[in-house]
PDB file of C-alpha atoms in Angstrom:
ATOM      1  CA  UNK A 225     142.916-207.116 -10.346  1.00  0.00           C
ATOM      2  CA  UNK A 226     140.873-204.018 -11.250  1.00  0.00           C
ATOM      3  CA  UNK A 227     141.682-200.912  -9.810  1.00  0.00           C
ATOM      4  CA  UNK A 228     138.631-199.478  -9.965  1.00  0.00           C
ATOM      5  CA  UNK A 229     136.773-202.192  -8.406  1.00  0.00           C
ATOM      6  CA  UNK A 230     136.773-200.244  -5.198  1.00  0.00           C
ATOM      7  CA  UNK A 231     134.823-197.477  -6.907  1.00  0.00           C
ATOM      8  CA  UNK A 232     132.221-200.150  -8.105  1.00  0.00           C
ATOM      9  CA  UNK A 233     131.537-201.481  -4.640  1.00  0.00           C
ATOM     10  CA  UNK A 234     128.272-200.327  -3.417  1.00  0.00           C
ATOM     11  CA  UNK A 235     129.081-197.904   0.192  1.00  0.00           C
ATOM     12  CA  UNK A 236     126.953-197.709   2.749  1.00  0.00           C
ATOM     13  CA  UNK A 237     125.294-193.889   3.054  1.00  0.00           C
ATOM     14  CA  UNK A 238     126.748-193.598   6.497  1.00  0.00           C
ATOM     15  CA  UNK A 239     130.278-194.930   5.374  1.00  0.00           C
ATOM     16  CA  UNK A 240     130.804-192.338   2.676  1.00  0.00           C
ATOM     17  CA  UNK A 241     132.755-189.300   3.432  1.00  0.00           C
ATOM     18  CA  UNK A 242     130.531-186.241   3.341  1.00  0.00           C
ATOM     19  CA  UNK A 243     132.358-183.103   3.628  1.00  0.00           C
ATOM     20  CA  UNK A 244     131.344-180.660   5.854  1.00  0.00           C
ATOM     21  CA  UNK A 245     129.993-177.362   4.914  1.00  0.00           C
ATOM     22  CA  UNK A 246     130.088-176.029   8.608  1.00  0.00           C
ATOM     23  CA  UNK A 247     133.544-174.620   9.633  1.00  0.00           C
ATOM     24  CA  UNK A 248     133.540-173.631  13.433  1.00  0.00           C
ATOM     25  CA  UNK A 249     136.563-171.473  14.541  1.00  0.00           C
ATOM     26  CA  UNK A 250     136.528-173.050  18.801  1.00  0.00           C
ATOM     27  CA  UNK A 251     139.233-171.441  21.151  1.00  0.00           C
ATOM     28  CA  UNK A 252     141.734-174.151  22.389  1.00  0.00           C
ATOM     29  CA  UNK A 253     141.525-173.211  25.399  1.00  0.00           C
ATOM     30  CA  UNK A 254     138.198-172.750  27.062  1.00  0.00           C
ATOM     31  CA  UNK A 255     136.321-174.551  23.767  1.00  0.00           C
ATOM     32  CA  UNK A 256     134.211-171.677  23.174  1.00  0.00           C
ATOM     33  CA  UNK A 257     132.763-171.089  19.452  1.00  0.00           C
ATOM     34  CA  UNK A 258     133.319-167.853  17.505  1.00  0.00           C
ATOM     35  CA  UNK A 259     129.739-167.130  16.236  1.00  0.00           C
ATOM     36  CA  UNK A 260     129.908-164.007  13.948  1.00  0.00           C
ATOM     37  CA  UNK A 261     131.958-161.887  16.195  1.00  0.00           C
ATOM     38  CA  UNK A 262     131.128-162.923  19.544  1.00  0.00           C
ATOM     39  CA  UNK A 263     132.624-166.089  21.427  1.00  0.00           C
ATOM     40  CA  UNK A 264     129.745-168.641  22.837  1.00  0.00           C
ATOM     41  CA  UNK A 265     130.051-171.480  24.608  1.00  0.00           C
ATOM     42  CA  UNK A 266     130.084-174.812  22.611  1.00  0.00           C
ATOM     43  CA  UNK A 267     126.426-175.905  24.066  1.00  0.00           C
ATOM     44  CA  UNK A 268     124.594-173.027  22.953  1.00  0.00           C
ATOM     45  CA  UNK A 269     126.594-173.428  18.876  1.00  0.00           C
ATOM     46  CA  UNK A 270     125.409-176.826  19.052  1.00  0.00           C
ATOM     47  CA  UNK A 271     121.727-176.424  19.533  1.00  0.00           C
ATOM     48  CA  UNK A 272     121.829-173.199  17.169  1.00  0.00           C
ATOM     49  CA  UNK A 273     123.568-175.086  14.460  1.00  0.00           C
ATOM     50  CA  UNK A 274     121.790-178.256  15.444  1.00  0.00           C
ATOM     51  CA  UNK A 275     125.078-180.208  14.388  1.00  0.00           C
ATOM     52  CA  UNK A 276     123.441-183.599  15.915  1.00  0.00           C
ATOM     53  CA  UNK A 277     121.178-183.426  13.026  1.00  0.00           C
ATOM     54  CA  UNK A 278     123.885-182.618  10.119  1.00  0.00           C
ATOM     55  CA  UNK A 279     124.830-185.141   7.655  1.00  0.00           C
ATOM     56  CA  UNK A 280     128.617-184.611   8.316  1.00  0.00           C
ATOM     57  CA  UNK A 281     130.091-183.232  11.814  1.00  0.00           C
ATOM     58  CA  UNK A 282     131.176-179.401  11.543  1.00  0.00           C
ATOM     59  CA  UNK A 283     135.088-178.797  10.920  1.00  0.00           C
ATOM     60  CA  UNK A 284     136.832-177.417  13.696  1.00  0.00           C
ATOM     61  CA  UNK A 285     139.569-175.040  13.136  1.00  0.00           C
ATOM     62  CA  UNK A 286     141.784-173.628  15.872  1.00  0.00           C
ATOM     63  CA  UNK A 287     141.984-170.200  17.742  1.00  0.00           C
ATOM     64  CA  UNK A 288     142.184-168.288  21.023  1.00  0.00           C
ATOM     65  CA  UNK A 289     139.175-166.381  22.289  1.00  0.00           C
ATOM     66  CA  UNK A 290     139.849-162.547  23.218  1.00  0.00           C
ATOM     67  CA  UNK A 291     139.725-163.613  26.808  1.00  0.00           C
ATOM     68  CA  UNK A 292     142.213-166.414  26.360  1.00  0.00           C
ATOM     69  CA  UNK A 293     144.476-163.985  24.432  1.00  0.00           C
ATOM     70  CA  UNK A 294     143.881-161.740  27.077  1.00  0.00           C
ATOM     71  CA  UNK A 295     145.190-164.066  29.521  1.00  0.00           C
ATOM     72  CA  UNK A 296     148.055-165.419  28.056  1.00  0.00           C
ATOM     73  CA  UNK A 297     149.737-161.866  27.466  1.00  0.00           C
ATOM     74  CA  UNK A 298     148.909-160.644  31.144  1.00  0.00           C
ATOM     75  CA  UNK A 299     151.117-164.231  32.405  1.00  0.00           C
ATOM     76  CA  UNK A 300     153.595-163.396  29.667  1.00  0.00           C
ATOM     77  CA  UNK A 301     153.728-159.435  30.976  1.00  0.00           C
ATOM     78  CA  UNK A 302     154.112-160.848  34.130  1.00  0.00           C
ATOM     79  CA  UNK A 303     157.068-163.340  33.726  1.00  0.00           C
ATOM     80  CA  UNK A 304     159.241-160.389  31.522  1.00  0.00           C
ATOM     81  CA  UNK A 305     159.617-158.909  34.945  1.00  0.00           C
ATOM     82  CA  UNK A 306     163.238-159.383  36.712  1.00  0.00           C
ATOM     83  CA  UNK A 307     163.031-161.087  40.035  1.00  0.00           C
ATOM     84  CA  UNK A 308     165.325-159.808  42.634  1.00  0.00           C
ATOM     85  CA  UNK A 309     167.791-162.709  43.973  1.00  0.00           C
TER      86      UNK A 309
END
């Protein structure tokens, strides 16, 4: 069998993988969307961006928001303390 038969076969437009030029940095936490340097939340990205109307779906990566951050070193700050038995 050919193994380039597979690259022969006619695909689909919406089969093909289209890679993504958009790259969204989104806080795990509270979802919001870095936008330059300000957080916004994710509705707002999406109708700037219009991402319903892109040929391939933006690439998330990971990160914490400053107010997330914020959060998680005040509980952290918090927990260091020694508790009196």
């Amino acid at each position: 069998m050919d193994t380039d038969l597979l690259r022969r076969l006619p695909v689909p437009p919406a089969l093909r993988q289209v890679h993504s030029r958009t790259r969204l940095v989104t806080c795990s936490m509270c979802l919001r969307v870095l936008r330059g340097s300000e957080w916004l939340e994710a509705e707002r990205v999406i109708d700037e961006i219009r991402s319903y109307e892109l040929e391939a779906l933006p690439r998330l990566r990971p990160g914490l928001c400053d107010f997330c951050t914020e959060s998680i070193l005040s509980r952290r700050a918090e927990a260091i303390e020694p508790i009196a038995a």
